[in-house]
Amino acid sequence: MESEPRVIRTKNFVADAADFILGRAREAIGERNEFRIALSGGNTPRPVYARLAAVANDLPWGLVRFTFGDERCVPPDDPESNFRMARETLLAPAAVPEKSILRMRGEIDPQIAAQEYQDQLDSIASERSESIYRHDLVLLGLGDDGHTASLFPGTAALEETTRRVVANFVPKLNAWRLTFTFSLINHARHVCFLVNANKQAKLIDRVIKGDKQFPASRVNPFAGELTWMIGE
């Protein structure tokens, strides 16, 4: 049952987004003693992560499990690495324990890295008798072409229905990416797009209205909520 997305337009994007994440974290820890969050890459969430590290100092980071919605096929210290960005802005400043972080290994063979990541998530899920790993919050961005995570228009991963994490070849970048598929994203309790309206107001509008030519419009949690946090 797909519910209508909630759209929050704000002039205090960074503070509101950080507060939103913190609210979901406290709620999940209160209900299930764990908060599972998937981080997104790119420039938009960077200041949000830094703000979260500053305001969430009382959060029990040992009860938080960080995953990554996608990753570039580069080593973890590469400037392009989503993990590196998250480490510098949030994970290191907040002193998040190593055991709370599940990194996609962008430096190894992409097919192997994707399978390894899915296996890790499946193993955590089966410990909890869950059929699939269920995130409390998946953070996503929106590219100019309507891609989200590394689900780019016209790529094979868009049609993947069984696997939850795949290596996706992106012809326009001539590169492999590791990415969650829609089946994993849409299994989340809550999905939140963090986007900047100045850049792409028309695109955001079309995606929210469900224009299927844009991969991001296919994000509709099966039994969860969808929020758009739009910086104006």
mmCIF file with all atom_site columns, C-alpha atoms in Angstrom:
data_model
loop_
_atom_site.group_PDB
_atom_site.id
_atom_site.type_symbol
_atom_site.label_atom_id
_atom_site.label_alt_id
_atom_site.label_comp_id
_atom_site.label_asym_id
_atom_site.label_entity_id
_atom_site.label_seq_id
_atom_site.pdbx_PDB_ins_code
_atom_site.Cartn_x
_atom_site.Cartn_y
_atom_site.Cartn_z
_atom_site.occupancy
_atom_site.B_iso_or_equiv
_atom_site.pdbx_formal_charge
_atom_site.auth_seq_id
_atom_site.auth_comp_id
_atom_site.auth_asym_id
_atom_site.auth_atom_id
_atom_site.pdbx_PDB_model_num
ATOM 1   C CA . MET A 1 1   ? 0.000  0.000   0.000   1.00 0.00 ? 1   MET A CA 1
ATOM 2   C CA . GLU A 1 2   ? 1.750  3.154   -1.202  1.00 0.00 ? 2   GLU A CA 1
ATOM 3   C CA . SER A 1 3   ? 1.094  6.247   0.854   1.00 0.00 ? 3   SER A CA 1
ATOM 4   C CA . GLU A 1 4   ? 1.411  9.830   -0.335  1.00 0.00 ? 4   GLU A CA 1
ATOM 5   C CA . PRO A 1 5   ? 4.892  11.263  0.159   1.00 0.00 ? 5   PRO A CA 1
ATOM 6   C CA . ARG A 1 6   ? 5.299  13.946  2.775   1.00 0.00 ? 6   ARG A CA 1
ATOM 7   C CA . VAL A 1 7   ? 6.990  17.039  1.364   1.00 0.00 ? 7   VAL A CA 1
ATOM 8   C CA . ILE A 1 8   ? 8.875  19.372  3.687   1.00 0.00 ? 8   ILE A CA 1
ATOM 9   C CA . ARG A 1 9   ? 10.129 22.606  2.115   1.00 0.00 ? 9   ARG A CA 1
ATOM 10  C CA . THR A 1 10  ? 12.553 24.458  4.333   1.00 0.00 ? 10  THR A CA 1
ATOM 11  C CA . LYS A 1 11  ? 14.904 27.411  4.366   1.00 0.00 ? 11  LYS A CA 1
ATOM 12  C CA . ASN A 1 12  ? 16.814 25.737  7.244   1.00 0.00 ? 12  ASN A CA 1
ATOM 13  C CA . PHE A 1 13  ? 17.612 22.613  5.271   1.00 0.00 ? 13  PHE A CA 1
ATOM 14  C CA . VAL A 1 14  ? 20.720 21.440  7.134   1.00 0.00 ? 14  VAL A CA 1
ATOM 15  C CA . ALA A 1 15  ? 19.298 21.883  10.639  1.00 0.00 ? 15  ALA A CA 1
ATOM 16  C CA . ASP A 1 16  ? 15.887 20.435  9.729   1.00 0.00 ? 16  ASP A CA 1
ATOM 17  C CA . ALA A 1 17  ? 17.371 17.423  7.940   1.00 0.00 ? 17  ALA A CA 1
ATOM 18  C CA . ALA A 1 18  ? 19.698 16.662  10.870  1.00 0.00 ? 18  ALA A CA 1
ATOM 19  C CA . ASP A 1 19  ? 16.799 16.982  13.330  1.00 0.00 ? 19  ASP A CA 1
ATOM 20  C CA . PHE A 1 20  ? 14.671 14.705  11.149  1.00 0.00 ? 20  PHE A CA 1
ATOM 21  C CA . ILE A 1 21  ? 17.352 11.989  11.137  1.00 0.00 ? 21  ILE A CA 1
ATOM 22  C CA . LEU A 1 22  ? 17.883 12.352  14.881  1.00 0.00 ? 22  LEU A CA 1
ATOM 23  C CA . GLY A 1 23  ? 14.136 12.033  15.475  1.00 0.00 ? 23  GLY A CA 1
ATOM 24  C CA . ARG A 1 24  ? 13.955 8.784   13.484  1.00 0.00 ? 24  ARG A CA 1
ATOM 25  C CA . ALA A 1 25  ? 17.020 7.490   15.361  1.00 0.00 ? 25  ALA A CA 1
ATOM 26  C CA . ARG A 1 26  ? 15.540 8.133   18.807  1.00 0.00 ? 26  ARG A CA 1
ATOM 27  C CA . GLU A 1 27  ? 12.236 6.595   17.752  1.00 0.00 ? 27  GLU A CA 1
ATOM 28  C CA . ALA A 1 28  ? 13.854 3.409   16.390  1.00 0.00 ? 28  ALA A CA 1
ATOM 29  C CA . ILE A 1 29  ? 16.147 2.984   19.398  1.00 0.00 ? 29  ILE A CA 1
ATOM 30  C CA . GLY A 1 30  ? 13.162 3.523   21.697  1.00 0.00 ? 30  GLY A CA 1
ATOM 31  C CA . GLU A 1 31  ? 11.096 0.893   19.871  1.00 0.00 ? 31  GLU A CA 1
ATOM 32  C CA . ARG A 1 32  ? 13.682 -1.692  18.777  1.00 0.00 ? 32  ARG A CA 1
ATOM 33  C CA . ASN A 1 33  ? 16.910 -0.767  20.578  1.00 0.00 ? 33  ASN A CA 1
ATOM 34  C CA . GLU A 1 34  ? 18.610 -0.296  17.203  1.00 0.00 ? 34  GLU A CA 1
ATOM 35  C CA . PHE A 1 35  ? 18.640 2.301   14.427  1.00 0.00 ? 35  PHE A CA 1
ATOM 36  C CA . ARG A 1 36  ? 19.478 1.150   10.921  1.00 0.00 ? 36  ARG A CA 1
ATOM 37  C CA . ILE A 1 37  ? 20.299 3.984   8.550   1.00 0.00 ? 37  ILE A CA 1
ATOM 38  C CA . ALA A 1 38  ? 21.558 3.913   4.962   1.00 0.00 ? 38  ALA A CA 1
ATOM 39  C CA . LEU A 1 39  ? 23.633 6.954   4.034   1.00 0.00 ? 39  LEU A CA 1
ATOM 40  C CA . SER A 1 40  ? 23.724 8.620   0.630   1.00 0.00 ? 40  SER A CA 1
ATOM 41  C CA . GLY A 1 41  ? 26.700 10.273  -1.041  1.00 0.00 ? 41  GLY A CA 1
ATOM 42  C CA . GLY A 1 42  ? 27.119 13.489  -2.990  1.00 0.00 ? 42  GLY A CA 1
ATOM 43  C CA . ASN A 1 43  ? 27.383 17.073  -1.793  1.00 0.00 ? 43  ASN A CA 1
ATOM 44  C CA . THR A 1 44  ? 23.859 17.706  -0.490  1.00 0.00 ? 44  THR A CA 1
ATOM 45  C CA . PRO A 1 45  ? 24.074 15.514  2.655   1.00 0.00 ? 45  PRO A CA 1
ATOM 46  C CA . ARG A 1 46  ? 27.631 16.572  3.525   1.00 0.00 ? 46  ARG A CA 1
ATOM 47  C CA . PRO A 1 47  ? 26.684 19.534  5.796   1.00 0.00 ? 47  PRO A CA 1
ATOM 48  C CA . VAL A 1 48  ? 23.741 17.508  7.150   1.00 0.00 ? 48  VAL A CA 1
ATOM 49  C CA . TYR A 1 49  ? 26.103 14.770  8.354   1.00 0.00 ? 49  TYR A CA 1
ATOM 50  C CA . ALA A 1 50  ? 28.415 17.346  9.948   1.00 0.00 ? 50  ALA A CA 1
ATOM 51  C CA . ARG A 1 51  ? 25.458 18.935  11.734  1.00 0.00 ? 51  ARG A CA 1
ATOM 52  C CA . LEU A 1 52  ? 24.204 15.526  12.893  1.00 0.00 ? 52  LEU A CA 1
ATOM 53  C CA . ALA A 1 53  ? 27.608 14.739  14.408  1.00 0.00 ? 53  ALA A CA 1
ATOM 54  C CA . ALA A 1 54  ? 27.433 18.035  16.302  1.00 0.00 ? 54  ALA A CA 1
ATOM 55  C CA . VAL A 1 55  ? 23.856 17.780  17.633  1.00 0.00 ? 55  VAL A CA 1
ATOM 56  C CA . ALA A 1 56  ? 23.573 14.028  18.253  1.00 0.00 ? 56  ALA A CA 1
ATOM 57  C CA . ASN A 1 57  ? 26.324 13.703  20.840  1.00 0.00 ? 57  ASN A CA 1
ATOM 58  C CA . ASP A 1 58  ? 24.037 11.913  23.289  1.00 0.00 ? 58  ASP A CA 1
ATOM 59  C CA . LEU A 1 59  ? 22.971 9.279   20.746  1.00 0.00 ? 59  LEU A CA 1
ATOM 60  C CA . PRO A 1 60  ? 24.195 5.765   21.673  1.00 0.00 ? 60  PRO A CA 1
ATOM 61  C CA . TRP A 1 61  ? 26.164 5.192   18.449  1.00 0.00 ? 61  TRP A CA 1
ATOM 62  C CA . GLY A 1 62  ? 26.761 1.566   19.410  1.00 0.00 ? 62  GLY A CA 1
ATOM 63  C CA . LEU A 1 63  ? 23.048 0.956   18.748  1.00 0.00 ? 63  LEU A CA 1
ATOM 64  C CA . VAL A 1 64  ? 23.189 2.554   15.292  1.00 0.00 ? 64  VAL A CA 1
ATOM 65  C CA . ARG A 1 65  ? 24.008 0.500   12.195  1.00 0.00 ? 65  ARG A CA 1
ATOM 66  C CA . PHE A 1 66  ? 25.266 2.502   9.231   1.00 0.00 ? 66  PHE A CA 1
ATOM 67  C CA . THR A 1 67  ? 24.987 1.118   5.716   1.00 0.00 ? 67  THR A CA 1
ATOM 68  C CA . PHE A 1 68  ? 25.480 2.802   2.338   1.00 0.00 ? 68  PHE A CA 1
ATOM 69  C CA . GLY A 1 69  ? 22.854 3.021   -0.402  1.00 0.00 ? 69  GLY A CA 1
ATOM 70  C CA . ASP A 1 70  ? 25.549 3.095   -3.053  1.00 0.00 ? 70  ASP A CA 1
ATOM 71  C CA . GLU A 1 71  ? 29.279 3.426   -3.512  1.00 0.00 ? 71  GLU A CA 1
ATOM 72  C CA . ARG A 1 72  ? 31.764 4.321   -6.217  1.00 0.00 ? 72  ARG A CA 1
ATOM 73  C CA . CYS A 1 73  ? 34.202 1.555   -7.166  1.00 0.00 ? 73  CYS A CA 1
ATOM 74  C CA . VAL A 1 74  ? 37.201 3.243   -5.540  1.00 0.00 ? 74  VAL A CA 1
ATOM 75  C CA . PRO A 1 75  ? 39.239 2.632   -2.367  1.00 0.00 ? 75  PRO A CA 1
ATOM 76  C CA . PRO A 1 76  ? 37.849 4.029   0.927   1.00 0.00 ? 76  PRO A CA 1
ATOM 77  C CA . ASP A 1 77  ? 40.365 6.876   1.067   1.00 0.00 ? 77  ASP A CA 1
ATOM 78  C CA . ASP A 1 78  ? 39.644 8.072   -2.495  1.00 0.00 ? 78  ASP A CA 1
ATOM 79  C CA . PRO A 1 79  ? 38.109 11.598  -2.695  1.00 0.00 ? 79  PRO A CA 1
ATOM 80  C CA . GLU A 1 80  ? 35.238 10.059  -4.750  1.00 0.00 ? 80  GLU A CA 1
ATOM 81  C CA . SER A 1 81  ? 34.334 7.547   -2.024  1.00 0.00 ? 81  SER A CA 1
ATOM 82  C CA . ASN A 1 82  ? 30.934 7.958   -0.356  1.00 0.00 ? 82  ASN A CA 1
ATOM 83  C CA . PHE A 1 83  ? 32.345 6.174   2.673   1.00 0.00 ? 83  PHE A CA 1
ATOM 84  C CA . ARG A 1 84  ? 35.198 8.670   2.946   1.00 0.00 ? 84  ARG A CA 1
ATOM 85  C CA . MET A 1 85  ? 32.762 11.602  2.845   1.00 0.00 ? 85  MET A CA 1
ATOM 86  C CA . ALA A 1 86  ? 30.622 10.029  5.587   1.00 0.00 ? 86  ALA A CA 1
ATOM 87  C CA . ARG A 1 87  ? 33.683 9.184   7.671   1.00 0.00 ? 87  ARG A CA 1
ATOM 88  C CA . GLU A 1 88  ? 35.069 12.731  7.503   1.00 0.00 ? 88  GLU A CA 1
ATOM 89  C CA . THR A 1 89  ? 31.778 14.511  8.196   1.00 0.00 ? 89  THR A CA 1
ATOM 90  C CA . LEU A 1 90  ? 29.958 12.160  10.588  1.00 0.00 ? 90  LEU A CA 1
ATOM 91  C CA . LEU A 1 91  ? 31.531 8.847   11.540  1.00 0.00 ? 91  LEU A CA 1
ATOM 92  C CA . ALA A 1 92  ? 34.902 10.175  12.739  1.00 0.00 ? 92  ALA A CA 1
ATOM 93  C CA . PRO A 1 93  ? 33.659 13.438  14.355  1.00 0.00 ? 93  PRO A CA 1
ATOM 94  C CA . ALA A 1 94  ? 30.928 11.525  16.243  1.00 0.00 ? 94  ALA A CA 1
ATOM 95  C CA . ALA A 1 95  ? 33.393 8.745   17.167  1.00 0.00 ? 95  ALA A CA 1
ATOM 96  C CA . VAL A 1 96  ? 31.025 6.073   15.832  1.00 0.00 ? 96  VAL A CA 1
ATOM 97  C CA . PRO A 1 97  ? 32.357 2.618   16.797  1.00 0.00 ? 97  PRO A CA 1
ATOM 98  C CA . GLU A 1 98  ? 33.773 0.530   13.949  1.00 0.00 ? 98  GLU A CA 1
ATOM 99  C CA . LYS A 1 99  ? 31.242 -2.266  14.586  1.00 0.00 ? 99  LYS A CA 1
ATOM 100 C CA . SER A 1 100 ? 28.393 0.116   13.776  1.00 0.00 ? 100 SER A CA 1
ATOM 101 C CA . ILE A 1 101 ? 29.626 0.724   10.225  1.00 0.00 ? 101 ILE A CA 1
ATOM 102 C CA . LEU A 1 102 ? 29.075 -1.621  7.290   1.00 0.00 ? 102 LEU A CA 1
ATOM 103 C CA . ARG A 1 103 ? 31.119 -0.349  4.369   1.00 0.00 ? 103 ARG A CA 1
ATOM 104 C CA . MET A 1 104 ? 30.695 -1.336  0.720   1.00 0.00 ? 104 MET A CA 1
ATOM 105 C CA . ARG A 1 105 ? 34.117 -2.433  -0.527  1.00 0.00 ? 105 ARG A CA 1
ATOM 106 C CA . GLY A 1 106 ? 34.525 -0.257  -3.608  1.00 0.00 ? 106 GLY A CA 1
ATOM 107 C CA . GLU A 1 107 ? 38.135 -1.363  -4.055  1.00 0.00 ? 107 GLU A CA 1
ATOM 108 C CA . ILE A 1 108 ? 37.425 -5.026  -4.916  1.00 0.00 ? 108 ILE A CA 1
ATOM 109 C CA . ASP A 1 109 ? 35.691 -6.658  -7.906  1.00 0.00 ? 109 ASP A CA 1
ATOM 110 C CA . PRO A 1 110 ? 32.251 -4.974  -8.097  1.00 0.00 ? 110 PRO A CA 1
ATOM 111 C CA . GLN A 1 111 ? 30.257 -8.227  -8.476  1.00 0.00 ? 111 GLN A CA 1
ATOM 112 C CA . ILE A 1 112 ? 31.993 -9.745  -5.465  1.00 0.00 ? 112 ILE A CA 1
ATOM 113 C CA . ALA A 1 113 ? 31.599 -6.554  -3.411  1.00 0.00 ? 113 ALA A CA 1
ATOM 114 C CA . ALA A 1 114 ? 27.855 -6.403  -4.140  1.00 0.00 ? 114 ALA A CA 1
ATOM 115 C CA . GLN A 1 115 ? 27.312 -10.073 -3.257  1.00 0.00 ? 115 GLN A CA 1
ATOM 116 C CA . GLU A 1 116 ? 29.386 -9.716  -0.084  1.00 0.00 ? 116 GLU A CA 1
ATOM 117 C CA . TYR A 1 117 ? 27.310 -6.719  1.024   1.00 0.00 ? 117 TYR A CA 1
ATOM 118 C CA . GLN A 1 118 ? 24.022 -8.461  0.337   1.00 0.00 ? 118 GLN A CA 1
ATOM 119 C CA . ASP A 1 119 ? 25.253 -11.535 2.233   1.00 0.00 ? 119 ASP A CA 1
ATOM 120 C CA . GLN A 1 120 ? 26.163 -9.382  5.241   1.00 0.00 ? 120 GLN A CA 1
ATOM 121 C CA . LEU A 1 121 ? 22.721 -7.731  5.276   1.00 0.00 ? 121 LEU A CA 1
ATOM 122 C CA . ASP A 1 122 ? 20.967 -11.086 4.796   1.00 0.00 ? 122 ASP A CA 1
ATOM 123 C CA . SER A 1 123 ? 22.916 -12.588 7.659   1.00 0.00 ? 123 SER A CA 1
ATOM 124 C CA . ILE A 1 124 ? 21.932 -9.745  10.033  1.00 0.00 ? 124 ILE A CA 1
ATOM 125 C CA . ALA A 1 125 ? 18.323 -10.095 8.888   1.00 0.00 ? 125 ALA A CA 1
ATOM 126 C CA . SER A 1 126 ? 18.235 -13.854 9.447   1.00 0.00 ? 126 SER A CA 1
ATOM 127 C CA . GLU A 1 127 ? 19.631 -13.423 12.976  1.00 0.00 ? 127 GLU A CA 1
ATOM 128 C CA . ARG A 1 128 ? 16.461 -11.407 13.602  1.00 0.00 ? 128 ARG A CA 1
ATOM 129 C CA . SER A 1 129 ? 14.228 -13.851 11.704  1.00 0.00 ? 129 SER A CA 1
ATOM 130 C CA . GLU A 1 130 ? 13.528 -11.193 9.064   1.00 0.00 ? 130 GLU A CA 1
ATOM 131 C CA . SER A 1 131 ? 13.075 -12.223 5.441   1.00 0.00 ? 131 SER A CA 1
ATOM 132 C CA . ILE A 1 132 ? 15.005 -9.143  4.254   1.00 0.00 ? 132 ILE A CA 1
ATOM 133 C CA . TYR A 1 133 ? 17.105 -6.492  6.004   1.00 0.00 ? 133 TYR A CA 1
ATOM 134 C CA . ARG A 1 134 ? 14.762 -3.683  6.914   1.00 0.00 ? 134 ARG A CA 1
ATOM 135 C CA . HIS A 1 135 ? 16.215 -0.186  7.265   1.00 0.00 ? 135 HIS A CA 1
ATOM 136 C CA . ASP A 1 136 ? 14.655 2.283   9.670   1.00 0.00 ? 136 ASP A CA 1
ATOM 137 C CA . LEU A 1 137 ? 15.749 5.115   7.384   1.00 0.00 ? 137 LEU A CA 1
ATOM 138 C CA . VAL A 1 138 ? 17.209 5.184   3.878   1.00 0.00 ? 138 VAL A CA 1
ATOM 139 C CA . LEU A 1 139 ? 18.608 8.559   2.825   1.00 0.00 ? 139 LEU A CA 1
ATOM 140 C CA . LEU A 1 140 ? 18.621 9.250   -0.906  1.00 0.00 ? 140 LEU A CA 1
ATOM 141 C CA . GLY A 1 141 ? 19.679 12.028  -3.224  1.00 0.00 ? 141 GLY A CA 1
ATOM 142 C CA . LEU A 1 142 ? 18.436 13.003  -6.663  1.00 0.00 ? 142 LEU A CA 1
ATOM 143 C CA . GLY A 1 143 ? 20.664 13.394  -9.719  1.00 0.00 ? 143 GLY A CA 1
ATOM 144 C CA . ASP A 1 144 ? 19.952 15.777  -12.606 1.00 0.00 ? 144 ASP A CA 1
ATOM 145 C CA . ASP A 1 145 ? 18.933 12.796  -14.751 1.00 0.00 ? 145 ASP A CA 1
ATOM 146 C CA . GLY A 1 146 ? 16.503 11.546  -12.096 1.00 0.00 ? 146 GLY A CA 1
ATOM 147 C CA . HIS A 1 147 ? 18.799 8.824   -10.759 1.00 0.00 ? 147 HIS A CA 1
ATOM 148 C CA . THR A 1 148 ? 18.910 7.963   -7.073  1.00 0.00 ? 148 THR A CA 1
ATOM 149 C CA . ALA A 1 149 ? 21.500 5.829   -5.240  1.00 0.00 ? 149 ALA A CA 1
ATOM 150 C CA . SER A 1 150 ? 23.309 4.461   -8.330  1.00 0.00 ? 150 SER A CA 1
ATOM 151 C CA . LEU A 1 151 ? 20.087 3.530   -10.100 1.00 0.00 ? 151 LEU A CA 1
ATOM 152 C CA . PHE A 1 152 ? 20.679 5.452   -13.342 1.00 0.00 ? 152 PHE A CA 1
ATOM 153 C CA . PRO A 1 153 ? 18.209 5.688   -16.254 1.00 0.00 ? 153 PRO A CA 1
ATOM 154 C CA . GLY A 1 154 ? 18.572 2.829   -18.721 1.00 0.00 ? 154 GLY A CA 1
ATOM 155 C CA . THR A 1 155 ? 20.794 0.651   -16.504 1.00 0.00 ? 155 THR A CA 1
ATOM 156 C CA . ALA A 1 156 ? 20.302 -3.032  -15.693 1.00 0.00 ? 156 ALA A CA 1
ATOM 157 C CA . ALA A 1 157 ? 19.822 -2.549  -11.938 1.00 0.00 ? 157 ALA A CA 1
ATOM 158 C CA . LEU A 1 158 ? 16.455 -0.835  -12.537 1.00 0.00 ? 158 LEU A CA 1
ATOM 159 C CA . GLU A 1 159 ? 14.954 -4.161  -13.606 1.00 0.00 ? 159 GLU A CA 1
ATOM 160 C CA . GLU A 1 160 ? 16.512 -6.233  -10.804 1.00 0.00 ? 160 GLU A CA 1
ATOM 161 C CA . THR A 1 161 ? 13.782 -7.805  -8.680  1.00 0.00 ? 161 THR A CA 1
ATOM 162 C CA . THR A 1 162 ? 15.529 -10.527 -6.643  1.00 0.00 ? 162 THR A CA 1
ATOM 163 C CA . ARG A 1 163 ? 18.911 -9.161  -5.609  1.00 0.00 ? 163 ARG A CA 1
ATOM 164 C CA . ARG A 1 164 ? 19.085 -6.368  -3.014  1.00 0.00 ? 164 ARG A CA 1
ATOM 165 C CA . VAL A 1 165 ? 22.585 -5.082  -3.746  1.00 0.00 ? 165 VAL A CA 1
ATOM 166 C CA . VAL A 1 166 ? 24.114 -5.149  -7.225  1.00 0.00 ? 166 VAL A CA 1
ATOM 167 C CA . ALA A 1 167 ? 27.050 -3.951  -9.276  1.00 0.00 ? 167 ALA A CA 1
ATOM 168 C CA . ASN A 1 168 ? 25.515 -1.623  -11.871 1.00 0.00 ? 168 ASN A CA 1
ATOM 169 C CA . PHE A 1 169 ? 27.398 -0.548  -14.995 1.00 0.00 ? 169 PHE A CA 1
ATOM 170 C CA . VAL A 1 170 ? 26.650 3.104   -15.862 1.00 0.00 ? 170 VAL A CA 1
ATOM 171 C CA . PRO A 1 171 ? 27.489 3.725   -19.542 1.00 0.00 ? 171 PRO A CA 1
ATOM 172 C CA . LYS A 1 172 ? 27.405 7.516   -19.314 1.00 0.00 ? 172 LYS A CA 1
ATOM 173 C CA . LEU A 1 173 ? 30.071 7.387   -16.584 1.00 0.00 ? 173 LEU A CA 1
ATOM 174 C CA . ASN A 1 174 ? 31.780 4.383   -18.175 1.00 0.00 ? 174 ASN A CA 1
ATOM 175 C CA . ALA A 1 175 ? 32.046 3.002   -14.645 1.00 0.00 ? 175 ALA A CA 1
ATOM 176 C CA . TRP A 1 176 ? 30.675 0.378   -12.287 1.00 0.00 ? 176 TRP A CA 1
ATOM 177 C CA . ARG A 1 177 ? 28.789 1.425   -9.176  1.00 0.00 ? 177 ARG A CA 1
ATOM 178 C CA . LEU A 1 178 ? 27.587 -0.592  -6.191  1.00 0.00 ? 178 LEU A CA 1
ATOM 179 C CA . THR A 1 179 ? 23.974 0.120   -5.336  1.00 0.00 ? 179 THR A CA 1
ATOM 180 C CA . PHE A 1 180 ? 20.913 -0.964  -3.393  1.00 0.00 ? 180 PHE A CA 1
ATOM 181 C CA . THR A 1 181 ? 18.064 -2.042  -5.656  1.00 0.00 ? 181 THR A CA 1
ATOM 182 C CA . PHE A 1 182 ? 14.460 -0.880  -5.371  1.00 0.00 ? 182 PHE A CA 1
ATOM 183 C CA . SER A 1 183 ? 13.477 -4.066  -3.526  1.00 0.00 ? 183 SER A CA 1
ATOM 184 C CA . LEU A 1 184 ? 15.807 -3.206  -0.620  1.00 0.00 ? 184 LEU A CA 1
ATOM 185 C CA . ILE A 1 185 ? 15.082 0.545   -0.620  1.00 0.00 ? 185 ILE A CA 1
ATOM 186 C CA . ASN A 1 186 ? 11.330 0.035   -0.747  1.00 0.00 ? 186 ASN A CA 1
ATOM 187 C CA . HIS A 1 187 ? 11.456 -2.394  2.168   1.00 0.00 ? 187 HIS A CA 1
ATOM 188 C CA . ALA A 1 188 ? 12.514 0.401   4.534   1.00 0.00 ? 188 ALA A CA 1
ATOM 189 C CA . ARG A 1 189 ? 10.343 1.778   7.316   1.00 0.00 ? 189 ARG A CA 1
ATOM 190 C CA . HIS A 1 190 ? 11.147 5.287   6.106   1.00 0.00 ? 190 HIS A CA 1
ATOM 191 C CA . VAL A 1 191 ? 12.854 6.718   3.026   1.00 0.00 ? 191 VAL A CA 1
ATOM 192 C CA . CYS A 1 192 ? 13.922 10.355  2.866   1.00 0.00 ? 192 CYS A CA 1
ATOM 193 C CA . PHE A 1 193 ? 15.142 12.286  -0.171  1.00 0.00 ? 193 PHE A CA 1
ATOM 194 C CA . LEU A 1 194 ? 17.504 15.132  0.699   1.00 0.00 ? 194 LEU A CA 1
ATOM 195 C CA . VAL A 1 195 ? 17.428 17.590  -2.198  1.00 0.00 ? 195 VAL A CA 1
ATOM 196 C CA . ASN A 1 196 ? 18.139 21.167  -3.074  1.00 0.00 ? 196 ASN A CA 1
ATOM 197 C CA . ALA A 1 197 ? 15.256 22.907  -4.851  1.00 0.00 ? 197 ALA A CA 1
ATOM 198 C CA . ASN A 1 198 ? 17.353 25.676  -6.400  1.00 0.00 ? 198 ASN A CA 1
ATOM 199 C CA . LYS A 1 199 ? 19.009 23.172  -8.668  1.00 0.00 ? 199 LYS A CA 1
ATOM 200 C CA . GLN A 1 200 ? 16.100 21.076  -9.864  1.00 0.00 ? 200 GLN A CA 1
ATOM 201 C CA . ALA A 1 201 ? 12.637 22.309  -8.921  1.00 0.00 ? 201 ALA A CA 1
ATOM 202 C CA . LYS A 1 202 ? 10.938 21.017  -12.107 1.00 0.00 ? 202 LYS A CA 1
ATOM 203 C CA . LEU A 1 203 ? 12.603 17.631  -11.852 1.00 0.00 ? 203 LEU A CA 1
ATOM 204 C CA . ILE A 1 204 ? 11.635 17.240  -8.179  1.00 0.00 ? 204 ILE A CA 1
ATOM 205 C CA . ASP A 1 205 ? 8.041  18.037  -9.063  1.00 0.00 ? 205 ASP A CA 1
ATOM 206 C CA . ARG A 1 206 ? 7.935  15.432  -11.847 1.00 0.00 ? 206 ARG A CA 1
ATOM 207 C CA . VAL A 1 207 ? 9.523  12.751  -9.673  1.00 0.00 ? 207 VAL A CA 1
ATOM 208 C CA . ILE A 1 208 ? 7.105  13.382  -6.792  1.00 0.00 ? 208 ILE A CA 1
ATOM 209 C CA . LYS A 1 209 ? 4.207  13.158  -9.266  1.00 0.00 ? 209 LYS A CA 1
ATOM 210 C CA . GLY A 1 210 ? 5.526  9.729   -10.305 1.00 0.00 ? 210 GLY A CA 1
ATOM 211 C CA . ASP A 1 211 ? 6.975  10.346  -13.786 1.00 0.00 ? 211 ASP A CA 1
ATOM 212 C CA . LYS A 1 212 ? 8.300  6.852   -14.519 1.00 0.00 ? 212 LYS A CA 1
ATOM 213 C CA . GLN A 1 213 ? 11.088 7.970   -16.846 1.00 0.00 ? 213 GLN A CA 1
ATOM 214 C CA . PHE A 1 214 ? 13.019 8.969   -13.713 1.00 0.00 ? 214 PHE A CA 1
ATOM 215 C CA . PRO A 1 215 ? 14.301 6.073   -11.571 1.00 0.00 ? 215 PRO A CA 1
ATOM 216 C CA . ALA A 1 216 ? 13.758 8.090   -8.358  1.00 0.00 ? 216 ALA A CA 1
ATOM 217 C CA . SER A 1 217 ? 10.000 8.038   -8.960  1.00 0.00 ? 217 SER A CA 1
ATOM 218 C CA . ARG A 1 218 ? 10.057 4.278   -8.387  1.00 0.00 ? 218 ARG A CA 1
ATOM 219 C CA . VAL A 1 219 ? 10.902 4.752   -4.726  1.00 0.00 ? 219 VAL A CA 1
ATOM 220 C CA . ASN A 1 220 ? 7.656  3.899   -2.905  1.00 0.00 ? 220 ASN A CA 1
ATOM 221 C CA . PRO A 1 221 ? 8.121  2.006   0.369   1.00 0.00 ? 221 PRO A CA 1
ATOM 222 C CA . PHE A 1 222 ? 5.842  -1.060  0.444   1.00 0.00 ? 222 PHE A CA 1
ATOM 223 C CA . ALA A 1 223 ? 4.926  -0.614  4.090   1.00 0.00 ? 223 ALA A CA 1
ATOM 224 C CA . GLY A 1 224 ? 6.757  2.514   5.110   1.00 0.00 ? 224 GLY A CA 1
ATOM 225 C CA . GLU A 1 225 ? 6.822  6.275   4.750   1.00 0.00 ? 225 GLU A CA 1
ATOM 226 C CA . LEU A 1 226 ? 8.379  8.529   2.131   1.00 0.00 ? 226 LEU A CA 1
ATOM 227 C CA . THR A 1 227 ? 9.551  12.035  2.946   1.00 0.00 ? 227 THR A CA 1
ATOM 228 C CA . TRP A 1 228 ? 11.058 14.713  0.711   1.00 0.00 ? 228 TRP A CA 1
ATOM 229 C CA . MET A 1 229 ? 13.204 17.245  2.546   1.00 0.00 ? 229 MET A CA 1
ATOM 230 C CA . ILE A 1 230 ? 13.667 20.092  0.085   1.00 0.00 ? 230 ILE A CA 1
ATOM 231 C CA . GLY A 1 231 ? 16.046 22.961  0.739   1.00 0.00 ? 231 GLY A CA 1
ATOM 232 C CA . GLU A 1 232 ? 14.802 26.259  -0.681  1.00 0.00 ? 232 GLU A CA 1
#
